[in-house]
């Protein structure tokens, strides 16, 4: 697959009974209609740690079918290497185009363990693997040197770097360093929606976007404006996204507000998160509703 | 059960094939022989997130049998409330005396979610529940107020507070506050081995100990010295433990060095951790071996 453009990461609507398949299909259809470049299912926004192995395989297969010709990426993150390899095998069989490997650690991992994990996976797969760097969740900071070593392994084709970690200027300097030092076969992607446009203006090729999973049309416009370095349009679209990004900051992550937006857009029931995760407040739901209408996000 | 004294938390020896049952029984026997007050299986040191639900139930039942009259505590930590309730039910059936509820979060939890989780669990169980506060793993900081609310729920009987977080003096001030403010039915316990003796001297009643899971005899001596406020003995025993605590600091956690110690003591095979976790270096294994001999820890 081609690692460029907008890779939209939808939620997996679920409740205590299981995954809401009809709602999941509606969300996927919205991404297909918007013509995103790829769809990343069961990523962090897709709540993969809250799904069983069986559900992860079943609903990734469903996503491949629902996404038509659009390539599907699925996460293989798990505590154990054994489970990661098993998921890789099954997800490849179900037809996903690439695998996303985040670090899920209970006991924080060290550099040797992380390299060894990527090495083992790269030996076992036949589709591209994306390195997923999410330091706040994994409690692991990739060094430039480790990135270089991992990016020389077979099948590693893209990295997903946070666009504002530990802050936006350091993330920018790092992006510059990585663009120079990584093999040219590696497509550098960014996550971290509010700061992604800046990274895309500065050379990142693919936007692994959480809010793009619910507002794919607007996210595509923002991405295109960034690639075209159209400052006025970037400013205008960022302003429209701002209430949503503000909500992510307020809740210490996007999952809860994006789940609320999915319900407001009538793509899912109100009840679309796995306990212990709880919905955002009624007041914030109203705020989101107003922002969706005012900024014409539906 | 009585929440006091030494609660020893053994590793669950395992490899890519599964749990090493014979080794697990040897480790439990060592704790029984030392006469610890309780045994906490499948806690953080017991690598519960790396076990399947089925394994957690099976080996907790085995621990209940192997531990004779000594009460067994087992962790019910999981990403989903649904799994936590299922584990609670099954573990109670298998005969454990208390349940330990750590926060396992992918998306960091907020205060309402944490309270609601404890509330739900407390409604569903019939054995005591221990609140497990491990901020570095859970990325969640309990407030005093939240502690108070949770400790008024039925079945909550003990808390496991880190003895040096965010540093030892603040942890001490907090211990003092909690001793005054929590219901008298709550037994305050501490984890964080190198600083536990100070907390035990100052009023904590139970030591939830990682290194006590491998060196139960010495840990019991240290606990008794702390309860007796025998400074000289505390100093002497702490000195013996220091090389082990140093190793935990060096590896950013105790699991890998304790697993190495288990193999050095010939309780397990060399290969006793689940990938991606890797053993400590050969040099550090030699260091541990020397410290075990010199300090007469076997």
Coordinates of C-alpha atoms in Angstrom, one line a residue:
Chain A
X1 CA 0.0 0.0 0.0
X2 CA 0.9 3.6 -0.4
X3 CA 1.7 5.3 2.9
X4 CA 0.5 8.8 2.2
X5 CA -2.4 11.1 2.7
X6 CA -5.1 10.8 5.3
X7 CA -5.2 7.6 7.3
X8 CA -8.4 7.8 9.3
X9 CA -8.7 6.0 12.6
X10 CA -12.3 5.3 13.5
X11 CA -13.7 4.2 16.9
X12 CA -15.0 0.7 17.4
X13 CA -18.4 1.3 18.9
X14 CA -19.0 -1.1 21.7
X15 CA -20.7 -1.6 25.0
X16 CA -21.0 -4.3 27.6
X17 CA -22.7 -6.6 25.2
X18 CA -20.0 -6.5 22.5
X19 CA -19.2 -4.6 19.3
X20 CA -22.1 -2.7 17.6
X21 CA -21.5 -4.0 14.2
X22 CA -24.2 -1.9 12.4
X23 CA -22.7 1.3 13.9
X24 CA -19.2 0.2 13.0
X25 CA -20.3 -0.3 9.4
X26 CA -21.9 3.2 9.3
X27 CA -18.7 4.8 10.5
X28 CA -16.7 2.9 7.9
X29 CA -19.1 4.0 5.2
X30 CA -18.6 7.6 6.2
X31 CA -14.8 7.2 5.6
X32 CA -15.3 5.4 2.3
X33 CA -17.7 8.2 1.2
X34 CA -15.1 10.8 2.1
X35 CA -12.4 9.0 0.1
X36 CA -9.8 8.8 2.8
X37 CA -6.5 7.2 1.7
X38 CA -6.5 4.4 4.3
X39 CA -8.4 3.3 7.3
X40 CA -6.8 2.3 10.5
X41 CA -9.1 0.1 12.5
X42 CA -8.6 -1.1 16.1
X43 CA -5.9 1.5 16.8
X44 CA -5.9 3.4 20.1
X45 CA -9.0 5.3 19.0
X46 CA -10.5 1.9 18.0
X47 CA -10.0 0.7 21.6
X48 CA -8.1 -2.4 20.6
X49 CA -7.1 -3.3 24.1
X50 CA -10.8 -3.6 25.0
X51 CA -11.5 -6.2 22.3
X52 CA -10.9 -9.9 22.6
X53 CA -8.5 -11.5 20.1
X54 CA -11.4 -13.1 18.4
X55 CA -13.3 -9.7 18.1
X56 CA -10.1 -8.0 16.7
X57 CA -9.9 -10.6 13.9
X58 CA -13.6 -10.7 13.2
X59 CA -14.1 -6.9 12.9
X60 CA -10.9 -6.3 11.0
X61 CA -12.2 -8.7 8.4
X62 CA -15.5 -6.9 8.4
X63 CA -13.6 -3.6 7.9
X64 CA -11.7 -5.0 4.9
X65 CA -15.0 -5.9 3.3
X66 CA -16.7 -2.6 4.2
X67 CA -13.8 -0.4 3.1
X68 CA -14.0 -1.6 -0.5
X69 CA -10.7 -0.7 -2.3
X70 CA -9.4 1.5 0.5
X71 CA -6.5 -0.3 2.3
X72 CA -7.1 -1.2 5.9
X73 CA -4.5 -1.0 8.7
X74 CA -5.0 -2.9 11.9
X75 CA -3.2 -2.8 15.2
X76 CA -1.4 -5.9 16.5
X77 CA -0.6 -4.3 19.9
X78 CA -0.7 -6.7 22.9
X79 CA 1.2 -7.3 26.1
X80 CA 2.8 -10.6 24.9
X81 CA 4.9 -11.3 21.8
X82 CA 3.1 -14.6 21.5
X83 CA -0.3 -12.8 21.1
X84 CA 1.2 -10.2 18.7
X85 CA 2.4 -13.0 16.4
X86 CA -0.9 -14.8 16.5
X87 CA -2.8 -11.6 15.7
X88 CA -0.4 -10.8 12.8
X89 CA -1.1 -14.1 11.3
X90 CA -4.8 -13.9 11.6
X91 CA -5.1 -10.3 10.5
X92 CA -3.1 -10.9 7.4
X93 CA -5.4 -13.8 6.6
X94 CA -8.4 -11.5 7.0
X95 CA -7.0 -9.2 4.3
X96 CA -5.6 -6.2 6.1
X97 CA -3.0 -4.2 4.0
X98 CA -0.7 -3.3 6.9
X99 CA -0.1 -3.9 10.6
X100 CA 0.4 -1.2 13.2
X101 CA 2.6 -2.2 16.1
X102 CA 2.2 0.0 19.2
X103 CA 4.0 -0.8 22.4
X104 CA 1.7 -2.1 25.1
X105 CA 3.6 -2.6 28.2
X106 CA 2.7 -3.3 31.8
X107 CA 6.3 -3.4 33.0
X108 CA 7.9 -0.6 30.9
X109 CA 10.1 -2.0 28.1
X110 CA 13.7 -1.3 27.5
X111 CA 15.5 -0.6 24.2
X112 CA 16.7 -4.1 23.6
X113 CA 13.2 -5.5 24.2
X114 CA 11.6 -3.1 21.8
X115 CA 14.1 -3.8 19.1
X116 CA 13.8 -7.5 19.6
X117 CA 10.0 -7.3 19.4
X118 CA 10.0 -5.4 16.1
X119 CA 12.7 -7.8 14.8
X120 CA 10.7 -10.9 15.7
X121 CA 7.5 -9.4 14.1
X122 CA 9.3 -8.3 11.0
X123 CA 10.5 -11.9 10.5
X124 CA 7.0 -13.3 10.8
X125 CA 5.0 -11.1 8.6
X126 CA 4.5 -10.5 4.8
X127 CA 2.6 -7.2 4.8
X128 CA 4.1 -3.8 5.8
X129 CA 4.5 -2.9 9.5
X130 CA 4.1 0.6 10.9
X131 CA 6.1 1.6 14.0
X132 CA 3.7 3.3 16.4
X133 CA 5.3 5.7 18.8
X134 CA 2.9 6.8 21.6
X135 CA 5.1 7.7 24.5
X136 CA 2.4 8.8 26.9
X137 CA 0.6 5.5 26.6
X138 CA 3.6 3.2 26.3
X139 CA 5.9 5.0 28.8
X140 CA 8.7 4.4 26.2
X141 CA 10.6 7.0 24.3
X142 CA 12.2 5.9 21.0
X143 CA 15.7 7.2 20.5
X144 CA 16.7 8.3 17.0
X145 CA 19.2 5.4 17.0
X146 CA 16.5 2.9 17.8
X147 CA 14.3 4.3 15.0
X148 CA 17.2 3.8 12.6
X149 CA 17.8 0.2 13.6
X150 CA 14.2 -0.7 13.5
X151 CA 13.6 1.0 10.1
X152 CA 16.2 -1.2 8.5
X153 CA 14.3 -4.4 9.4
X154 CA 12.3 -6.0 6.6
X155 CA 8.6 -5.0 6.2
X156 CA 9.0 -1.8 8.3
X157 CA 7.6 0.8 5.9
X158 CA 6.3 3.7 8.0
X159 CA 6.5 5.3 11.4
X160 CA 3.8 7.1 13.3
X161 CA 5.4 9.9 15.3
X162 CA 3.6 12.2 17.8
X163 CA 3.6 15.6 16.2
X164 CA 4.0 17.5 19.5
X165 CA 6.1 15.4 21.8
X166 CA 7.6 16.4 24.2
X167 CA 6.5 19.8 22.7
X168 CA 5.9 21.0 19.1
X169 CA 9.3 22.5 18.5
X170 CA 11.3 19.5 19.6
X171 CA 8.9 17.3 17.6
X172 CA 9.7 19.4 14.6
X173 CA 13.5 19.1 15.1
X174 CA 13.1 15.4 15.4
X175 CA 11.0 15.2 12.2
X176 CA 13.9 17.0 10.4
X177 CA 16.5 14.6 11.8
X178 CA 14.4 11.5 11.0
X179 CA 13.8 12.7 7.4
X180 CA 17.5 12.9 6.9
X181 CA 18.5 9.7 8.7
X182 CA 15.9 7.1 8.0
X183 CA 16.0 4.9 4.9
X184 CA 14.1 6.6 2.0
X185 CA 11.8 3.6 1.9
X186 CA 10.3 4.7 5.3
X187 CA 7.2 7.0 5.1
X188 CA 7.1 9.3 8.0
X189 CA 3.6 9.8 9.4
X190 CA 2.3 11.9 12.3
X191 CA -0.4 11.6 14.8
X192 CA -1.5 14.3 17.3
X193 CA -4.2 16.1 15.4
X194 CA -3.9 19.8 16.5
X195 CA -0.3 20.0 15.5
X196 CA -0.3 17.5 12.6
X197 CA -0.8 20.2 9.9
X198 CA 2.5 21.8 10.8
X199 CA 4.3 18.5 10.6
X200 CA 2.6 17.8 7.2
X201 CA 3.7 21.2 5.9
X202 CA 7.2 20.3 7.0
X203 CA 7.6 16.9 5.2
X204 CA 5.5 14.3 6.9
X205 CA 3.8 12.2 4.3
X206 CA 0.8 10.6 6.1
X207 CA -1.5 11.7 8.8
X208 CA -2.6 9.0 11.1
X209 CA -5.6 10.9 12.4
X210 CA -8.0 10.3 15.3
X211 CA -10.4 13.1 14.6
X212 CA -10.1 12.2 10.9
X213 CA -11.9 9.0 11.8
X214 CA -15.1 11.0 12.6
X215 CA -14.6 14.1 10.4
X216 CA -12.9 12.6 7.4
X217 CA -14.0 15.3 4.9
X218 CA -12.7 18.2 6.9
X219 CA -9.5 16.3 7.8
X220 CA -8.8 15.7 4.1
X221 CA -9.3 19.4 3.4
X222 CA -6.8 20.3 6.2
X223 CA -4.3 17.7 4.9
X224 CA -4.5 19.1 1.4
X225 CA -4.2 22.6 2.6
X226 CA -1.1 21.5 4.6
X227 CA 0.5 19.8 1.6
X228 CA -0.3 22.9 -0.5
X229 CA 1.1 25.1 2.2
X230 CA -2.1 27.2 2.0
X231 CA -1.7 29.1 5.2
X232 CA -5.0 30.9 5.1
X233 CA -6.9 27.6 4.5
X234 CA -5.0 25.9 7.2
X235 CA -5.8 28.7 9.6
X236 CA -9.5 28.6 8.7
X237 CA -9.9 24.8 9.0
X238 CA -7.8 24.6 12.2
X239 CA -10.2 27.1 13.7
X240 CA -13.1 24.9 12.8
X241 CA -11.4 21.9 14.4
X242 CA -10.3 23.8 17.5
X243 CA -13.4 23.1 19.7
X244 CA -12.9 19.4 19.1
X245 CA -9.2 19.5 19.9
X246 CA -9.9 21.5 23.0
X247 CA -12.3 18.8 24.1
X248 CA -9.5 16.1 23.6
X249 CA -7.2 18.2 25.7
X250 CA -9.9 18.6 28.4
X251 CA -10.5 14.8 28.6
X252 CA -6.8 13.9 28.4
X253 CA -7.4 12.1 25.1
X254 CA -9.7 11.9 22.1
X255 CA -11.5 8.7 22.6
X256 CA -14.4 9.9 24.8
X257 CA -15.2 13.1 22.8
X258 CA -14.9 11.3 19.5
X259 CA -17.3 8.6 20.8
X260 CA -19.7 11.4 21.8
X261 CA -19.4 13.0 18.4
X262 CA -20.3 9.6 16.8
X263 CA -23.4 9.4 18.8
X264 CA -24.3 13.1 18.1
X265 CA -23.9 12.3 14.3
X266 CA -26.3 9.3 14.9
X267 CA -23.7 6.9 13.7
X268 CA -23.9 5.0 17.0
X269 CA -26.0 4.6 20.2
X270 CA -25.3 6.9 23.1
X271 CA -23.8 3.9 24.8
X272 CA -20.7 3.3 22.7
X273 CA -17.7 2.9 25.1
X274 CA -16.5 -0.1 27.2
X275 CA -16.7 0.4 30.9
X276 CA -14.8 1.7 32.9
X277 CA -14.6 4.4 30.2
X278 CA -17.5 6.8 30.7
X279 CA -19.1 9.3 28.4
X280 CA -18.3 13.0 28.5
X281 CA -20.6 15.3 30.6
X282 CA -24.0 16.3 29.2
X283 CA -22.7 19.9 29.1
X284 CA -19.8 18.9 27.0
X285 CA -22.1 16.9 24.7
X286 CA -24.1 20.0 24.1
X287 CA -20.9 22.0 23.4
X288 CA -19.9 19.4 20.9
X289 CA -23.3 19.4 19.3
X290 CA -23.1 23.2 18.8
X291 CA -19.6 23.0 17.4
X292 CA -20.7 20.3 14.9
X293 CA -23.5 22.4 13.7
X294 CA -21.7 25.8 13.7
X295 CA -18.7 24.5 11.9
X296 CA -20.7 22.4 9.5
X297 CA -18.9 19.2 10.5
X298 CA -21.6 16.7 9.5
Chain B
X1 CA -8.6 -12.5 56.4
X2 CA -6.4 -10.4 58.6
X3 CA -4.6 -7.7 56.6
X4 CA -1.4 -7.4 58.5
X5 CA 2.2 -8.6 58.4
X6 CA 4.1 -9.7 55.3
X7 CA 2.1 -10.3 52.1
X8 CA 4.5 -11.9 49.7
X9 CA 4.0 -11.4 46.0
X10 CA 5.7 -14.2 44.0
X11 CA 6.4 -14.2 40.3
X12 CA 4.5 -16.5 38.0
X13 CA 7.3 -18.3 36.2
X14 CA 6.3 -18.6 32.5
X15 CA 7.7 -18.8 29.0
X16 CA 6.3 -18.9 25.5
X17 CA 4.8 -22.4 26.2
X18 CA 2.8 -21.3 29.2
X19 CA 3.1 -21.3 33.0
X20 CA 5.8 -23.5 34.6
X21 CA 3.6 -25.2 37.1
X22 CA 6.3 -27.1 39.0
X23 CA 8.4 -24.0 39.4
X24 CA 5.4 -22.0 40.6
X25 CA 4.7 -24.7 43.2
X26 CA 8.3 -24.5 44.4
X27 CA 8.1 -20.8 44.8
X28 CA 4.9 -21.1 46.8
X29 CA 6.4 -23.7 49.0
X30 CA 9.3 -21.4 49.8
X31 CA 6.7 -18.8 51.0
X32 CA 4.8 -21.4 53.0
X33 CA 8.0 -22.6 54.7
X34 CA 8.8 -19.0 55.7
X35 CA 5.4 -18.6 57.2
X36 CA 4.4 -15.4 55.5
X37 CA 1.1 -13.9 56.5
X38 CA -0.5 -13.9 53.1
X39 CA 0.5 -14.7 49.5
X40 CA -0.4 -12.3 46.6
X41 CA -0.5 -14.2 43.4
X42 CA -0.8 -12.8 39.9
X43 CA -0.1 -9.3 41.1
X44 CA 2.2 -7.0 39.1
X45 CA 5.2 -9.1 40.1
X46 CA 3.1 -12.2 39.1
X47 CA 2.7 -10.7 35.6
X48 CA -1.0 -11.0 35.6
X49 CA -1.4 -9.0 32.4
X50 CA 0.6 -11.6 30.5
X51 CA -1.7 -14.5 31.6
X52 CA -5.0 -15.5 29.9
X53 CA -8.2 -15.3 32.0
X54 CA -8.2 -19.1 32.0
X55 CA -4.6 -19.3 33.3
X56 CA -5.3 -16.7 36.0
X57 CA -8.2 -18.7 37.4
X58 CA -6.4 -22.1 37.0
X59 CA -3.1 -21.0 38.7
X60 CA -4.9 -19.0 41.5
X61 CA -6.7 -22.2 42.4
X62 CA -3.4 -24.1 42.4
X63 CA -2.0 -21.4 44.7
X64 CA -4.9 -21.7 47.1
X65 CA -4.2 -25.4 47.3
X66 CA -0.4 -25.1 47.6
X67 CA -0.5 -22.3 50.2
X68 CA -2.3 -24.5 52.7
X69 CA -3.8 -22.3 55.4
X70 CA -2.1 -19.1 54.3
X71 CA -4.7 -16.7 52.7
X72 CA -4.2 -16.1 49.0
X73 CA -4.9 -12.7 47.4
X74 CA -5.2 -12.5 43.6
X75 CA -5.4 -9.6 41.2
X76 CA -8.5 -8.9 39.2
X77 CA -6.9 -6.1 37.1
X78 CA -8.0 -5.9 33.5
X79 CA -8.8 -3.2 30.9
X80 CA -12.5 -3.9 31.0
X81 CA -15.0 -3.8 33.9
X82 CA -16.7 -6.8 32.2
X83 CA -13.5 -8.9 32.5
X84 CA -12.9 -7.7 36.1
X85 CA -16.3 -8.9 37.2
X86 CA -15.8 -12.2 35.5
X87 CA -12.5 -12.7 37.1
X88 CA -13.8 -11.7 40.5
X89 CA -16.5 -14.4 40.3
X90 CA -14.2 -17.1 39.1
X91 CA -11.4 -16.3 41.5
X92 CA -13.8 -16.3 44.5
X93 CA -15.0 -19.7 43.4
X94 CA -11.4 -20.9 43.3
X95 CA -11.0 -20.1 47.0
X96 CA -9.0 -16.9 47.1
X97 CA -9.4 -14.9 50.4
X98 CA -9.2 -11.4 48.9
X99 CA -9.1 -9.6 45.6
X100 CA -6.6 -6.9 44.6
X101 CA -7.9 -4.3 42.2
X102 CA -5.2 -2.3 40.3
X103 CA -6.1 0.1 37.6
X104 CA -5.1 -1.1 34.2
X105 CA -5.8 1.6 31.7
X106 CA -5.0 2.1 28.1
X107 CA -6.8 5.5 27.9
X108 CA -6.0 7.0 31.3
X109 CA -9.0 6.9 33.6
X110 CA -10.6 9.9 35.4
X111 CA -11.7 10.1 39.0
X112 CA -15.4 9.3 38.3
X113 CA -14.5 6.3 36.2
X114 CA -12.2 5.0 39.0
X115 CA -14.8 5.5 41.7
X116 CA -17.5 3.9 39.6
X117 CA -15.2 0.9 38.9
X118 CA -14.6 0.2 42.6
X119 CA -18.3 0.8 43.3
X120 CA -19.4 -1.8 40.7
X121 CA -16.8 -4.3 41.9
X122 CA -17.8 -3.8 45.6
X123 CA -21.4 -4.6 44.7
X124 CA -20.5 -7.8 43.0
X125 CA -18.1 -9.5 45.4
X126 CA -18.3 -11.2 48.7
X127 CA -14.6 -11.3 49.7
X128 CA -12.5 -8.3 50.8
X129 CA -11.1 -6.0 48.1
X130 CA -7.8 -4.2 48.2
X131 CA -7.3 -0.9 46.5
X132 CA -4.1 -1.0 44.5
X133 CA -2.5 2.4 43.9
X134 CA 0.4 2.1 41.5
X135 CA 0.7 5.5 39.8
X136 CA 3.6 4.8 37.5
X137 CA 1.9 1.9 35.9
X138 CA -1.7 3.2 35.9
X139 CA -0.9 6.8 35.1
X140 CA -3.6 7.7 37.7
X141 CA -3.0 9.5 41.0
X142 CA -5.6 8.8 43.8
X143 CA -6.6 11.9 45.7
X144 CA -7.2 11.7 49.4
X145 CA -10.8 12.5 48.8
X146 CA -11.2 9.6 46.3
X147 CA -9.5 7.2 48.8
X148 CA -12.1 8.2 51.4
X149 CA -15.0 7.7 49.1
X150 CA -13.8 4.3 47.9
X151 CA -12.9 3.2 51.4
X152 CA -16.5 3.6 52.5
X153 CA -17.7 1.1 49.9
X154 CA -18.6 -2.4 51.1
X155 CA -15.9 -5.0 51.0
X156 CA -13.0 -2.5 50.6
X157 CA -10.7 -3.5 53.5
X158 CA -7.2 -2.5 52.6
X159 CA -5.3 -0.1 50.5
X160 CA -1.8 -0.7 48.9
X161 CA -0.1 2.7 48.8
X162 CA 3.4 3.2 47.2
X163 CA 5.8 4.0 50.1
X164 CA 7.8 6.5 48.2
X165 CA 5.6 8.3 45.7
X166 CA 6.1 11.0 44.5
X167 CA 9.0 10.9 47.1
X168 CA 9.4 9.4 50.5
X169 CA 8.6 12.5 52.6
X170 CA 5.4 13.2 50.7
X171 CA 4.4 9.5 50.9
X172 CA 4.9 9.7 54.7
X173 CA 2.8 12.8 55.1
X174 CA 0.1 11.1 53.0
X175 CA 0.3 8.0 55.2
X176 CA -0.3 10.2 58.2
X177 CA -3.3 11.9 56.6
X178 CA -4.8 8.6 55.5
X179 CA -4.4 7.0 58.9
X180 CA -6.4 9.9 60.4
X181 CA -9.1 10.1 57.7
X182 CA -9.9 6.6 56.5
X183 CA -12.4 4.4 58.3
X184 CA -10.8 2.3 61.0
X185 CA -11.9 -0.8 59.2
X186 CA -9.3 -0.1 56.4
X187 CA -5.9 -1.6 56.8
X188 CA -3.2 0.6 55.3
X189 CA -0.6 -1.4 53.4
X190 CA 2.5 -0.3 51.6
X191 CA 4.4 -1.4 48.6
X192 CA 7.8 -0.1 47.3
X193 CA 10.3 -2.4 49.1
X194 CA 13.3 -0.1 49.8
X195 CA 11.2 2.4 51.7
X196 CA 8.6 0.1 53.1
X197 CA 10.3 -0.3 56.5
X198 CA 10.0 3.4 57.2
X199 CA 6.3 3.3 56.4
X200 CA 5.8 0.2 58.6
X201 CA 7.6 1.9 61.5
X202 CA 5.2 4.8 61.0
X203 CA 1.9 3.0 61.2
X204 CA 1.3 0.9 58.0
X205 CA 0.0 -2.5 59.0
X206 CA 0.8 -4.8 56.0
X207 CA 3.7 -4.9 53.6
X208 CA 2.7 -6.0 50.1
X209 CA 6.2 -7.0 49.1
X210 CA 7.7 -7.9 45.7
X211 CA 11.2 -8.9 47.0
X212 CA 9.4 -10.7 49.8
X213 CA 8.0 -13.0 47.2
X214 CA 11.5 -14.4 46.6
X215 CA 13.3 -13.7 50.0
X216 CA 10.4 -14.2 52.4
X217 CA 12.5 -15.0 55.4
X218 CA 14.6 -11.9 55.3
X219 CA 11.5 -9.8 54.5
X220 CA 9.7 -11.1 57.5
X221 CA 12.8 -10.2 59.7
X222 CA 12.8 -6.7 58.2
X223 CA 9.1 -6.3 58.8
X224 CA 9.4 -7.5 62.4
X225 CA 12.3 -5.1 63.0
X226 CA 10.2 -2.3 61.6
X227 CA 7.2 -3.1 63.8
X228 CA 9.6 -3.3 66.8
X229 CA 11.3 -0.1 65.7
X230 CA 14.6 -1.8 66.1
X231 CA 16.7 0.7 64.2
X232 CA 19.9 -1.3 64.3
X233 CA 18.3 -4.4 62.9
X234 CA 16.4 -2.4 60.2
X235 CA 19.7 -0.9 59.2
X236 CA 21.5 -4.2 59.0
X237 CA 18.8 -6.0 57.0
X238 CA 18.3 -3.0 54.7
X239 CA 22.0 -3.2 53.9
X240 CA 21.6 -6.9 52.9
X241 CA 18.6 -6.0 50.7
X242 CA 20.3 -3.0 49.1
X243 CA 22.0 -4.8 46.1
X244 CA 18.6 -6.2 45.2
X245 CA 16.8 -2.9 45.5
X246 CA 19.6 -1.3 43.5
X247 CA 19.0 -3.8 40.7
X248 CA 15.2 -3.0 40.7
X249 CA 16.1 0.7 40.3
X250 CA 18.5 -0.1 37.5
X251 CA 16.0 -2.1 35.6
X252 CA 13.1 0.3 36.2
X253 CA 11.2 -2.3 38.1
X254 CA 11.7 -5.5 40.1
X255 CA 10.2 -8.1 37.8
X256 CA 13.3 -8.9 35.7
X257 CA 15.8 -9.1 38.7
X258 CA 13.4 -11.1 40.8
X259 CA 12.9 -13.5 37.9
X260 CA 16.7 -13.8 37.7
X261 CA 16.9 -14.5 41.4
X262 CA 14.3 -17.2 41.1
X263 CA 16.5 -18.9 38.5
X264 CA 19.7 -18.5 40.5
X265 CA 17.9 -20.1 43.5
X266 CA 17.0 -23.0 41.1
X267 CA 13.4 -22.5 41.7
X268 CA 12.8 -22.0 38.0
X269 CA 14.4 -22.5 34.6
X270 CA 16.5 -19.6 33.2
X271 CA 13.7 -18.9 30.8
X272 CA 11.0 -17.6 33.1
X273 CA 9.6 -14.4 31.6
X274 CA 7.1 -13.8 28.8
X275 CA 8.5 -12.1 25.7
X276 CA 8.9 -9.2 25.0
X277 CA 10.3 -9.1 28.6
X278 CA 14.0 -10.2 28.5
X279 CA 16.3 -11.4 31.2
X280 CA 18.8 -9.1 32.9
X281 CA 22.4 -9.1 31.6
X282 CA 24.8 -11.9 32.4
X283 CA 26.9 -9.4 34.3
X284 CA 24.0 -8.5 36.5
X285 CA 23.1 -12.1 37.0
X286 CA 26.6 -12.7 38.4
X287 CA 26.2 -9.6 40.6
X288 CA 22.9 -11.0 41.9
X289 CA 24.4 -14.4 42.5
X290 CA 27.2 -12.9 44.5
X291 CA 24.8 -10.8 46.6
X292 CA 22.6 -13.8 47.3
X293 CA 25.6 -15.8 48.6
X294 CA 27.3 -12.9 50.5
X295 CA 24.1 -11.8 52.2
X296 CA 23.0 -15.4 52.9
X297 CA 19.7 -14.8 51.1
X298 CA 19.0 -18.5 50.1

